[in-house]
Amino acid sequence: MSYQTLEVVADGPVLHVRLNRPDVRNAFNGVVVDELSAAFAAVDADARTRVVVLSGNGKSFSAGADLAWMQEQAGLPREANARSAERMARMFLAIARCKKPVVGRLFGHALGGGTGLAAAVDIALCSEDCVFGLTEVKLGIVPAVISPFVMQKIGVGRARTLFLTGERFDGKEAQRIGLVARAVPMAELDAAVAKSVGELLSAGPAAVASAKELIRTVGPLSLEDAIPVTSAWIAELRATTEAREGFAAFLDKRKPGWMA
Ligand code: COA
């Protein structure tokens, strides 16, 4: 598949998806929204890809929604405006629900929807000086479509400060509040990404997909309601071919087949 606004490069089982509008700091317009949604749908259907790394070309990861595009959408008839907003919301969902684990490599700026992308990926890694912010209120709007993804990571309490003030914060703070998994000096960012990718590749592919699904399913359940779900889950999973190989490899003191 070829894209106008993305650079998509496969490196064995790792697919690198890079936002590619460096002149506007990778701000996303309707083309990016449609292309990112298509790229993540393609990942779901591609058996070769085991891990996705989402990053950006140029000085910054992403300056969020393209404000010229936002202005255009505002001028559309009500229905068309609503459809375009829903497509944007579904792009974040396509990333969050991707069947393969998604690692974010964030640097420079990750503002507005850029912070939303950090929240949508599974494992966000950033440079310590990366600038985040739910800056929408400074523009007279709100971080609406990204709010569920961001609040899942930082919680309602922190959202009450950050959504209302639109204040900017750095990568270290993003780590402290749980928006990113880890902030490292820029010179160490690629090594941090490589380490996470290595960890994911050494895990059973079906188990990683199942873990992602487990979090989504169990998250909203009470401890009591979780019992039938989680016990059925492990009973089924430990009988799979992949689990049998994982157990056998450990007991035989060898690497499992998926690492060969
Ligand atoms: N939408 C559209 N264009 C954007 C953009 C956005 N969100 N963010 C940056 N750009 C454009 C700038 O207009 C500029 O275009 P120009 O070269 O034609 O003047 C170009 O990208 C570079 O931006 P600039 O501000 O000159 O670069 P910088 O490195 O000094 O600052 C940012 C980068 C990201 C800090 C700054 O551009 C910014 O604050 N952008 C808005 C971020 C934001 O609030 N996003 C939330 C959207 S809901």
PDB file of N, CA, C and O in Angstrom, residues 46 88 152 168 184 213:
ATOM      1  N   ASP A  46      -2.277  -8.535   8.635  1.00  0.00           N
ATOM      2  CA  ASP A  46      -0.961  -8.960   8.137  1.00  0.00           C
ATOM      3  C   ASP A  46      -0.278  -9.884   9.145  1.00  0.00           C
ATOM      4  O   ASP A  46       0.173  -9.446  10.200  1.00  0.00           O
ATOM      5  N   MET A  88     -12.101  10.755  12.714  1.00  0.00           N
ATOM      6  CA  MET A  88     -10.907  11.056  13.524  1.00  0.00           C
ATOM      7  C   MET A  88     -10.923  10.221  14.809  1.00  0.00           C
ATOM      8  O   MET A  88      -9.908   9.629  15.198  1.00  0.00           O
ATOM      9  N   GLN A 152      -7.992   7.124  30.226  1.00  0.00           N
ATOM     10  CA  GLN A 152      -7.627   5.752  30.609  1.00  0.00           C
ATOM     11  C   GLN A 152      -6.199   5.692  31.125  1.00  0.00           C
ATOM     12  O   GLN A 152      -5.867   4.876  31.964  1.00  0.00           O
ATOM     13  N   ARG A 168       1.421  22.981  29.106  1.00  0.00           N
ATOM     14  CA  ARG A 168       2.363  22.049  28.487  1.00  0.00           C
ATOM     15  C   ARG A 168       3.210  21.393  29.578  1.00  0.00           C
ATOM     16  O   ARG A 168       3.445  22.002  30.621  1.00  0.00           O
ATOM     17  N   VAL A 184      13.204   8.995  28.397  1.00  0.00           N
ATOM     18  CA  VAL A 184      14.660   8.804  28.442  1.00  0.00           C
ATOM     19  C   VAL A 184      15.322   9.969  27.709  1.00  0.00           C
ATOM     20  O   VAL A 184      14.667  10.651  26.912  1.00  0.00           O
ATOM     21  N   GLU A 213      -6.322  -8.006  24.871  1.00  0.00           N
ATOM     22  CA  GLU A 213      -7.764  -8.233  24.964  1.00  0.00           C
ATOM     23  C   GLU A 213      -8.192  -8.393  26.433  1.00  0.00           C
ATOM     24  O   GLU A 213      -9.249  -7.918  26.857  1.00  0.00           O
TER      25      GLU A 213
END
